[in-house]
PDB file of N, CA and C in Angstrom:
ATOM      1  N   MET A 823      55.593 107.145  99.446  1.00 54.00           N
ATOM      2  CA  MET A 823      56.842 107.840  99.809  1.00 54.00           C
ATOM      3  C   MET A 823      57.759 108.178  98.449  1.00 54.00           C
ATOM      4  N   GLN A 824      58.543 109.298  98.685  1.00 69.00           N
ATOM      5  CA  GLN A 824      59.113 109.860  97.438  1.00 69.00           C
ATOM      6  C   GLN A 824      60.352 109.128  97.459  1.00 69.00           C
ATOM      7  N   ASP A 825      60.781 108.771  96.137  1.00 76.00           N
ATOM      8  CA  ASP A 825      61.916 108.128  95.639  1.00 76.00           C
ATOM      9  C   ASP A 825      63.132 109.226  95.778  1.00 76.00           C
ATOM     10  N   GLN A 826      64.149 108.879  96.490  1.00 79.00           N
ATOM     11  CA  GLN A 826      65.241 109.797  96.199  1.00 79.00           C
ATOM     12  C   GLN A 826      66.624 109.461  95.514  1.00 79.00           C
ATOM     13  N   ILE A 827      66.854 110.042  94.642  1.00 77.00           N
ATOM     14  CA  ILE A 827      68.282 109.549  93.951  1.00 77.00           C
ATOM     15  C   ILE A 827      69.315 110.214  94.418  1.00 77.00           C
ATOM     16  N   LEU A 828      70.336 109.233  94.630  1.00 71.00           N
ATOM     17  CA  LEU A 828      71.726 109.747  95.172  1.00 71.00           C
ATOM     18  C   LEU A 828      72.722 109.857  93.988  1.00 71.00           C
ATOM     19  N   GLN A 829      73.136 111.138  94.088  1.00 74.00           N
ATOM     20  CA  GLN A 829      74.209 111.021  93.201  1.00 74.00           C
ATOM     21  C   GLN A 829      75.698 111.272  93.555  1.00 74.00           C
ATOM     22  N   VAL A 830      76.717 110.644  93.235  1.00 73.00           N
ATOM     23  CA  VAL A 830      77.934 110.618  93.878  1.00 73.00           C
ATOM     24  C   VAL A 830      78.879 111.326  92.624  1.00 73.00           C
ATOM     25  N   ASP A 831      79.534 112.291  93.109  1.00 77.00           N
ATOM     26  CA  ASP A 831      80.745 112.868  92.325  1.00 77.00           C
ATOM     27  C   ASP A 831      81.833 112.136  92.452  1.00 77.00           C
ATOM     28  N   GLU A 832      81.963 111.263  91.456  1.00 76.00           N
ATOM     29  CA  GLU A 832      83.253 110.099  91.610  1.00 76.00           C
ATOM     30  C   GLU A 832      84.436 110.727  91.816  1.00 76.00           C
ATOM     31  N   ASN A 833      84.800 111.920  91.055  1.00 76.00           N
ATOM     32  CA  ASN A 833      86.197 112.685  91.265  1.00 76.00           C
ATOM     33  C   ASN A 833      86.401 113.469  92.494  1.00 76.00           C
ATOM     34  N   MET A 834      85.340 113.855  93.156  1.00 75.00           N
ATOM     35  CA  MET A 834      85.397 114.310  94.477  1.00 75.00           C
ATOM     36  C   MET A 834      85.753 113.205  95.357  1.00 75.00           C
ATOM     37  N   LEU A 835      84.903 112.094  95.358  1.00 74.00           N
ATOM     38  CA  LEU A 835      84.927 111.022  96.258  1.00 74.00           C
ATOM     39  C   LEU A 835      86.494 110.381  96.058  1.00 74.00           C
ATOM     40  N   GLU A 836      87.038 110.147  94.981  1.00 75.00           N
ATOM     41  CA  GLU A 836      88.301 109.749  94.830  1.00 75.00           C
ATOM     42  C   GLU A 836      89.603 110.909  95.436  1.00 75.00           C
ATOM     43  N   THR A 837      89.216 112.142  95.247  1.00 77.00           N
ATOM     44  CA  THR A 837      90.107 112.765  95.682  1.00 77.00           C
ATOM     45  C   THR A 837      90.188 113.097  97.406  1.00 77.00           C
ATOM     46  N   ARG A 838      88.705 113.192  97.736  1.00 80.00           N
ATOM     47  CA  ARG A 838      89.076 112.898  99.378  1.00 80.00           C
ATOM     48  C   ARG A 838      89.494 111.752 100.036  1.00 80.00           C
ATOM     49  N   LEU A 839      89.326 110.375  99.202  1.00 80.00           N
ATOM     50  CA  LEU A 839      89.838 109.200  99.596  1.00 80.00           C
ATOM     51  C   LEU A 839      91.308 109.314  99.533  1.00 80.00           C
ATOM     52  N   ASP A 840      91.912 109.681  98.608  1.00 82.00           N
ATOM     53  CA  ASP A 840      93.330 110.023  98.487  1.00 82.00           C
ATOM     54  C   ASP A 840      93.775 110.767  99.220  1.00 82.00           C
ATOM     55  N   ARG A 841      93.145 111.753  99.831  1.00 85.00           N
ATOM     56  CA  ARG A 841      93.881 112.729 100.829  1.00 85.00           C
ATOM     57  C   ARG A 841      93.686 112.090 102.277  1.00 85.00           C
ATOM     58  N   LEU A 842      92.651 111.473 102.416  1.00 87.00           N
ATOM     59  CA  LEU A 842      92.563 110.643 103.873  1.00 87.00           C
ATOM     60  C   LEU A 842      93.417 109.626 103.856  1.00 87.00           C
ATOM     61  N   VAL A 843      93.825 108.807 102.940  1.00 85.00           N
ATOM     62  CA  VAL A 843      94.753 107.831 102.913  1.00 85.00           C
ATOM     63  C   VAL A 843      96.215 108.464 102.886  1.00 85.00           C
ATOM     64  N   SER A 844      96.359 109.558 102.346  1.00 88.00           N
ATOM     65  CA  SER A 844      97.776 110.156 102.554  1.00 88.00           C
ATOM     66  C   SER A 844      98.007 110.656 103.907  1.00 88.00           C
ATOM     67  N   GLU A 845      96.915 111.356 104.300  1.00 92.00           N
ATOM     68  CA  GLU A 845      97.332 112.236 105.699  1.00 92.00           C
ATOM     69  C   GLU A 845      97.138 110.902 106.959  1.00 92.00           C
ATOM     70  N   LYS A 846      96.682 109.655 106.735  1.00 91.00           N
ATOM     71  CA  LYS A 846      96.733 108.843 107.708  1.00 91.00           C
ATOM     72  C   LYS A 846      98.114 108.019 107.765  1.00 91.00           C
ATOM     73  N   VAL A 847      98.492 107.498 106.590  1.00 90.00           N
ATOM     74  CA  VAL A 847      99.907 107.304 106.539  1.00 90.00           C
ATOM     75  C   VAL A 847     101.027 108.262 106.652  1.00 90.00           C
ATOM     76  N   GLU A 848     100.785 109.602 106.453  1.00 93.00           N
ATOM     77  CA  GLU A 848     101.806 110.345 106.751  1.00 93.00           C
ATOM     78  C   GLU A 848     101.932 110.547 108.399  1.00 93.00           C
ATOM     79  N   GLN A 849     100.641 110.298 109.020  1.00 94.00           N
ATOM     80  CA  GLN A 849     100.678 110.588 110.457  1.00 94.00           C
ATOM     81  C   GLN A 849     101.312 109.244 111.198  1.00 94.00           C
ATOM     82  N   LEU A 850     101.415 108.290 110.621  1.00 93.00           N
ATOM     83  CA  LEU A 850     101.762 106.858 111.120  1.00 93.00           C
ATOM     84  C   LEU A 850     103.454 107.225 110.833  1.00 93.00           C
ATOM     85  N   LEU A 851     104.056 107.800 109.426  1.00 93.00           N
ATOM     86  CA  LEU A 851     105.288 108.034 109.252  1.00 93.00           C
ATOM     87  C   LEU A 851     105.829 109.093 110.262  1.00 93.00           C
ATOM     88  N   ASN A 852     105.191 109.759 110.555  1.00 94.00           N
ATOM     89  CA  ASN A 852     105.714 111.070 111.642  1.00 94.00           C
ATOM     90  C   ASN A 852     105.895 110.744 112.865  1.00 94.00           C
ATOM     91  N   ALA A 853     105.040 109.493 113.121  1.00 94.00           N
ATOM     92  CA  ALA A 853     104.904 108.937 114.535  1.00 94.00           C
ATOM     93  C   ALA A 853     106.092 108.227 114.467  1.00 94.00           C
ATOM     94  N   GLU A 854     106.677 107.220 113.671  1.00 93.00           N
ATOM     95  CA  GLU A 854     107.759 106.425 113.483  1.00 93.00           C
ATOM     96  C   GLU A 854     109.059 107.431 113.563  1.00 93.00           C
ATOM     97  N   ALA A 855     108.943 108.699 112.822  1.00 93.00           N
ATOM     98  CA  ALA A 855     110.423 109.285 113.074  1.00 93.00           C
ATOM     99  C   ALA A 855     110.418 109.971 114.165  1.00 93.00           C
ATOM    100  N   ASP A 856     109.164 110.369 115.010  1.00 93.00           N
ATOM    101  CA  ASP A 856     109.557 110.601 116.368  1.00 93.00           C
ATOM    102  C   ASP A 856     110.066 109.678 117.239  1.00 93.00           C
ATOM    103  N   GLU A 857     109.818 108.518 117.068  1.00 92.00           N
ATOM    104  CA  GLU A 857     110.295 107.212 117.677  1.00 92.00           C
ATOM    105  C   GLU A 857     111.768 107.178 117.363  1.00 92.00           C
ATOM    106  N   ILE A 858     112.093 107.222 116.430  1.00 92.00           N
ATOM    107  CA  ILE A 858     113.484 106.992 115.684  1.00 92.00           C
ATOM    108  C   ILE A 858     114.351 108.365 116.429  1.00 92.00           C
ATOM    109  N   THR A 859     113.931 109.540 116.203  1.00 92.00           N
ATOM    110  CA  THR A 859     114.730 110.517 116.736  1.00 92.00           C
ATOM    111  C   THR A 859     114.677 110.788 118.447  1.00 92.00           C
ATOM    112  N   GLY A 860     113.699 110.260 118.935  1.00 92.00           N
ATOM    113  CA  GLY A 860     113.692 110.327 120.289  1.00 92.00           C
ATOM    114  C   GLY A 860     112.855 111.595 120.849  1.00 92.00           C
ATOM    115  N   ALA A 861     112.574 112.235 119.697  1.00 91.00           N
ATOM    116  CA  ALA A 861     111.789 113.489 120.169  1.00 91.00           C
ATOM    117  C   ALA A 861     110.699 114.138 119.172  1.00 91.00           C
ATOM    118  N   ALA A 862     109.809 114.582 119.452  1.00 89.00           N
ATOM    119  CA  ALA A 862     108.422 115.087 118.571  1.00 89.00           C
ATOM    120  C   ALA A 862     109.097 116.315 117.563  1.00 89.00           C
ATOM    121  N   ARG A 863     108.296 116.474 116.582  1.00 87.00           N
ATOM    122  CA  ARG A 863     108.811 117.620 115.542  1.00 87.00           C
ATOM    123  C   ARG A 863     108.851 118.738 116.371  1.00 87.00           C
ATOM    124  N   TYR A 864     109.881 119.600 116.034  1.00 87.00           N
ATOM    125  CA  TYR A 864     110.146 120.757 116.970  1.00 87.00           C
ATOM    126  C   TYR A 864     110.307 120.823 118.485  1.00 87.00           C
ATOM    127  N   GLU A 865     110.344 119.508 118.856  1.00 88.00           N
ATOM    128  CA  GLU A 865     110.673 119.292 120.033  1.00 88.00           C
ATOM    129  C   GLU A 865     112.183 119.595 120.838  1.00 88.00           C
ATOM    130  N   ARG A 866     112.470 120.265 121.936  1.00 89.00           N
ATOM    131  CA  ARG A 866     113.855 120.560 122.150  1.00 89.00           C
ATOM    132  C   ARG A 866     114.081 119.547 123.364  1.00 89.00           C
ATOM    133  N   THR A 867     115.082 118.640 123.247  1.00 87.00           N
ATOM    134  CA  THR A 867     115.397 117.602 124.356  1.00 87.00           C
ATOM    135  C   THR A 867     116.705 117.214 124.222  1.00 87.00           C
ATOM    136  N   GLY A 868     117.548 116.858 125.229  1.00 87.00           N
ATOM    137  CA  GLY A 868     118.563 116.373 125.473  1.00 87.00           C
ATOM    138  C   GLY A 868     118.492 115.059 125.050  1.00 87.00           C
ATOM    139  N   ASP A 869     117.527 114.137 125.240  1.00 86.00           N
ATOM    140  CA  ASP A 869     117.663 113.016 124.652  1.00 86.00           C
ATOM    141  C   ASP A 869     117.631 112.578 123.139  1.00 86.00           C
ATOM    142  N   ARG A 870     117.554 113.560 122.399  1.00 88.00           N
ATOM    143  CA  ARG A 870     117.304 113.368 120.977  1.00 88.00           C
ATOM    144  C   ARG A 870     118.481 112.679 120.239  1.00 88.00           C
ATOM    145  N   LYS A 871     118.200 111.799 119.722  1.00 90.00           N
ATOM    146  CA  LYS A 871     118.885 110.956 118.664  1.00 90.00           C
ATOM    147  C   LYS A 871     119.415 111.196 117.116  1.00 90.00           C
ATOM    148  N   ALA A 872     118.391 112.019 116.711  1.00 91.00           N
ATOM    149  CA  ALA A 872     118.690 112.373 115.490  1.00 91.00           C
ATOM    150  C   ALA A 872     117.670 113.711 115.221  1.00 91.00           C
ATOM    151  N   TYR A 873     118.074 114.372 113.805  1.00 91.00           N
ATOM    152  CA  TYR A 873     117.316 115.426 113.422  1.00 91.00           C
ATOM    153  C   TYR A 873     116.536 115.407 112.327  1.00 91.00           C
ATOM    154  N   ARG A 874     115.471 116.021 112.372  1.00 91.00           N
ATOM    155  CA  ARG A 874     114.402 116.016 111.022  1.00 91.00           C
ATOM    156  C   ARG A 874     114.914 117.262 110.202  1.00 91.00           C
ATOM    157  N   VAL A 875     115.172 117.014 108.965  1.00 92.00           N
ATOM    158  CA  VAL A 875     115.650 117.668 107.961  1.00 92.00           C
ATOM    159  C   VAL A 875     114.953 118.075 106.718  1.00 92.00           C
ATOM    160  N   GLY A 876     113.672 118.171 107.075  1.00 92.00           N
ATOM    161  CA  GLY A 876     112.493 118.081 105.972  1.00 92.00           C
ATOM    162  C   GLY A 876     111.782 116.860 105.761  1.00 92.00           C
ATOM    163  N   HIS A 877     111.451 116.726 103.921  1.00 94.00           N
ATOM    164  CA  HIS A 877     110.879 115.576 103.795  1.00 94.00           C
ATOM    165  C   HIS A 877     111.064 115.315 102.223  1.00 94.00           C
ATOM    166  N   TYR A 878     110.718 114.225 101.827  1.00 92.00           N
ATOM    167  CA  TYR A 878     110.662 114.097 100.439  1.00 92.00           C
ATOM    168  C   TYR A 878     109.529 113.569  99.878  1.00 92.00           C
ATOM    169  N   GLU A 879     108.935 113.542  98.715  1.00 94.00           N
ATOM    170  CA  GLU A 879     107.756 112.990  98.218  1.00 94.00           C
ATOM    171  C   GLU A 879     108.079 111.709  97.594  1.00 94.00           C
ATOM    172  N   ARG A 880     107.189 110.688  97.844  1.00 90.00           N
ATOM    173  CA  ARG A 880     107.186 109.483  97.274  1.00 90.00           C
ATOM    174  C   ARG A 880     105.820 108.848  96.902  1.00 90.00           C
ATOM    175  N   ASP A 881     105.688 108.351  95.710  1.00 89.00           N
ATOM    176  CA  ASP A 881     104.451 107.672  95.292  1.00 89.00           C
ATOM    177  C   ASP A 881     104.141 106.507  95.854  1.00 89.00           C
ATOM    178  N   LEU A 882     102.993 106.531  96.274  1.00 84.00           N
ATOM    179  CA  LEU A 882     102.661 105.003  96.771  1.00 84.00           C
ATOM    180  C   LEU A 882     101.228 104.649  96.201  1.00 84.00           C
ATOM    181  N   THR A 883     101.347 103.494  95.490  1.00 81.00           N
ATOM    182  CA  THR A 883      99.983 102.812  94.853  1.00 81.00           C
ATOM    183  C   THR A 883      99.381 101.739  95.966  1.00 81.00           C
ATOM    184  N   VAL A 884      98.115 102.083  96.265  1.00 73.00           N
ATOM    185  CA  VAL A 884      97.227 101.314  97.067  1.00 73.00           C
ATOM    186  C   VAL A 884      95.765 100.905  96.231  1.00 73.00           C
ATOM    187  N   LYS A 885      95.010 100.264  96.734  1.00 72.00           N
ATOM    188  CA  LYS A 885      93.779 100.136  96.077  1.00 72.00           C
ATOM    189  C   LYS A 885      93.021 101.268  95.905  1.00 72.00           C
ATOM    190  N   ALA A 886      93.313 102.265  96.688  1.00 67.00           N
ATOM    191  CA  ALA A 886      92.352 103.728  96.392  1.00 67.00           C
ATOM    192  C   ALA A 886      93.164 104.475  95.195  1.00 67.00           C
ATOM    193  N   GLY A 887      94.298 103.703  94.703  1.00 76.00           N
ATOM    194  CA  GLY A 887      95.021 104.706  93.674  1.00 76.00           C
ATOM    195  C   GLY A 887      96.426 104.932  94.121  1.00 76.00           C
ATOM    196  N   THR A 888      97.004 106.259  93.354  1.00 83.00           N
ATOM    197  CA  THR A 888      98.358 106.438  93.671  1.00 83.00           C
ATOM    198  C   THR A 888      98.275 107.710  94.635  1.00 83.00           C
ATOM    199  N   VAL A 889      98.889 107.883  95.562  1.00 86.00           N
ATOM    200  CA  VAL A 889      98.818 109.046  96.577  1.00 86.00           C
ATOM    201  C   VAL A 889     100.409 109.361  96.825  1.00 86.00           C
ATOM    202  N   THR A 890     100.449 110.733  96.827  1.00 90.00           N
ATOM    203  CA  THR A 890     102.091 111.121  97.196  1.00 90.00           C
ATOM    204  C   THR A 890     102.244 111.308  98.415  1.00 90.00           C
ATOM    205  N   LEU A 891     103.160 110.853  99.122  1.00 91.00           N
ATOM    206  CA  LEU A 891     103.224 110.896 100.406  1.00 91.00           C
ATOM    207  C   LEU A 891     104.349 112.024 100.769  1.00 91.00           C
ATOM    208  N   LYS A 892     104.474 112.490 101.857  1.00 93.00           N
ATOM    209  CA  LYS A 892     105.533 113.356 102.608  1.00 93.00           C
ATOM    210  C   LYS A 892     106.397 112.429 103.603  1.00 93.00           C
ATOM    211  N   VAL A 893     107.335 111.835 102.977  1.00 92.00           N
ATOM    212  CA  VAL A 893     108.337 110.920 103.783  1.00 92.00           C
ATOM    213  C   VAL A 893     109.424 111.872 104.774  1.00 92.00           C
ATOM    214  N   PRO A 894     109.531 111.724 105.944  1.00 93.00           N
ATOM    215  CA  PRO A 894     110.289 112.373 106.922  1.00 93.00           C
ATOM    216  C   PRO A 894     111.810 111.986 106.326  1.00 93.00           C
ATOM    217  N   LYS A 895     112.412 113.239 106.482  1.00 93.00           N
ATOM    218  CA  LYS A 895     114.053 112.780 106.117  1.00 93.00           C
ATOM    219  C   LYS A 895     114.765 113.243 107.349  1.00 93.00           C
ATOM    220  N   LEU A 896     115.688 112.419 107.876  1.00 93.00           N
ATOM    221  CA  LEU A 896     116.354 112.530 109.119  1.00 93.00           C
ATOM    222  C   LEU A 896     117.835 112.502 108.958  1.00 93.00           C
ATOM    223  N   LYS A 897     118.470 113.348 110.046  1.00 93.00           N
ATOM    224  CA  LYS A 897     119.758 113.627 109.937  1.00 93.00           C
ATOM    225  C   LYS A 897     120.606 112.829 111.065  1.00 93.00           C
ATOM    226  N   GLY A 898     121.169 111.950 110.941  1.00 91.00           N
ATOM    227  CA  GLY A 898     121.830 111.229 112.050  1.00 91.00           C
ATOM    228  C   GLY A 898     121.144 109.837 112.689  1.00 91.00           C
ATOM    229  N   ALA A 899     120.229 109.528 111.593  1.00 90.00           N
ATOM    230  CA  ALA A 899     119.844 108.304 111.818  1.00 90.00           C
ATOM    231  C   ALA A 899     119.115 107.864 110.497  1.00 90.00           C
ATOM    232  N   LEU A 900     118.929 106.653 110.045  1.00 87.00           N
ATOM    233  CA  LEU A 900     118.353 106.232 108.942  1.00 87.00           C
ATOM    234  C   LEU A 900     116.845 105.803 109.078  1.00 87.00           C
ATOM    235  N   PHE A 901     116.052 106.402 108.554  1.00 85.00           N
ATOM    236  CA  PHE A 901     114.644 106.257 108.461  1.00 85.00           C
ATOM    237  C   PHE A 901     114.162 105.141 107.340  1.00 85.00           C
ATOM    238  N   GLU A 902     114.087 103.920 108.025  1.00 84.00           N
ATOM    239  CA  GLU A 902     113.387 102.957 107.553  1.00 84.00           C
ATOM    240  C   GLU A 902     111.968 102.753 108.151  1.00 84.00           C
ATOM    241  N   SER A 903     111.133 102.991 107.054  1.00 83.00           N
ATOM    242  CA  SER A 903     109.671 103.006 107.448  1.00 83.00           C
ATOM    243  C   SER A 903     108.913 101.437 107.325  1.00 83.00           C
ATOM    244  N   ALA A 904     108.556 100.890 108.697  1.00 82.00           N
ATOM    245  CA  ALA A 904     107.790  99.792 108.785  1.00 82.00           C
ATOM    246  C   ALA A 904     106.183  99.982 108.208  1.00 82.00           C
ATOM    247  N   VAL A 905     105.926 101.176 107.984  1.00 79.00           N
ATOM    248  CA  VAL A 905     104.575 101.409 107.446  1.00 79.00           C
ATOM    249  C   VAL A 905     104.772 101.077 106.054  1.00 79.00           C
ATOM    250  N   ILE A 906     105.593 101.937 105.284  1.00 76.00           N
ATOM    251  CA  ILE A 906     106.009 101.781 103.686  1.00 76.00           C
ATOM    252  C   ILE A 906     106.117 100.244 103.455  1.00 76.00           C
ATOM    253  N   CYS A 907     107.085  99.413 104.269  1.00 76.00           N
ATOM    254  CA  CYS A 907     107.307  98.188 104.034  1.00 76.00           C
ATOM    255  C   CYS A 907     106.058  97.312 103.753  1.00 76.00           C
ATOM    256  N   LEU A 908     105.268  97.518 105.003  1.00 73.00           N
ATOM    257  CA  LEU A 908     103.870  96.759 105.313  1.00 73.00           C
ATOM    258  C   LEU A 908     103.150  97.081 103.996  1.00 73.00           C
ATOM    259  N   LEU A 909     102.857  98.378 103.816  1.00 68.00           N
ATOM    260  CA  LEU A 909     102.221  98.587 102.579  1.00 68.00           C
ATOM    261  C   LEU A 909     102.394  97.893 101.176  1.00 68.00           C
ATOM    262  N   TYR A 910     103.864  97.984 101.005  1.00 65.00           N
ATOM    263  CA  TYR A 910     104.159  97.407 100.088  1.00 65.00           C
ATOM    264  C   TYR A 910     104.347  95.881  99.789  1.00 65.00           C
ATOM    265  N   THR A 911     104.503  95.462 101.163  1.00 64.00           N
ATOM    266  CA  THR A 911     104.355  93.822 101.052  1.00 64.00           C
ATOM    267  C   THR A 911     102.987  93.568 100.813  1.00 64.00           C
ATOM    268  N   SER A 912     101.977  93.994 101.484  1.00 58.00           N
ATOM    269  CA  SER A 912     100.386  93.791 101.270  1.00 58.00           C
ATOM    270  C   SER A 912     100.000  94.169 100.008  1.00 58.00           C
ATOM    271  N   ASP A 913     100.659  94.962  99.040  1.00 54.00           N
ATOM    272  CA  ASP A 913     100.086  95.301  97.877  1.00 54.00           C
ATOM    273  C   ASP A 913     100.945  94.010  96.888  1.00 54.00           C
ATOM    274  N   ALA A 914     101.855  93.776  97.304  1.00 55.00           N
ATOM    275  CA  ALA A 914     102.713  92.718  96.482  1.00 55.00           C
ATOM    276  C   ALA A 914     101.680  91.358  96.686  1.00 55.00           C
ATOM    277  N   ALA A 915     101.330  91.203  97.732  1.00 56.00           N
ATOM    278  CA  ALA A 915     100.730  89.852  97.836  1.00 56.00           C
ATOM    279  C   ALA A 915      99.157  89.744  97.255  1.00 56.00           C
ATOM    280  N   ASP A 916      99.147  91.073  96.763  1.00 56.00           N
ATOM    281  CA  ASP A 916      97.709  91.034  96.393  1.00 56.00           C
ATOM    282  C   ASP A 916      97.442  90.884  94.961  1.00 56.00           C
ATOM    283  N   GLU A 917      98.787  91.038  94.299  1.00 55.00           N
ATOM    284  CA  GLU A 917      99.111  90.683  92.742  1.00 55.00           C
ATOM    285  C   GLU A 917      98.801  89.441  92.553  1.00 55.00           C
TER     286      GLU A 917
END
């Protein structure tokens, strides 16, 4: 049987892992923003409680490294993310 050597490009792996973490966390943040505003992004509805007015970037340090997140900004409501609070709480508990 032939011996096969597995080579891993560490930089590529870290980049993909960072991207995966940021995409998943941003999906959770956008779902929270949808819940707070009462409507999905770009959705027109009379039941809307607040409006999206862009996003701001925030660095989050997790076990995979530091990732930059796009956090939704809202007009007419305060965006307090349970996801970010949970990540910071679990990260502080690990220290």
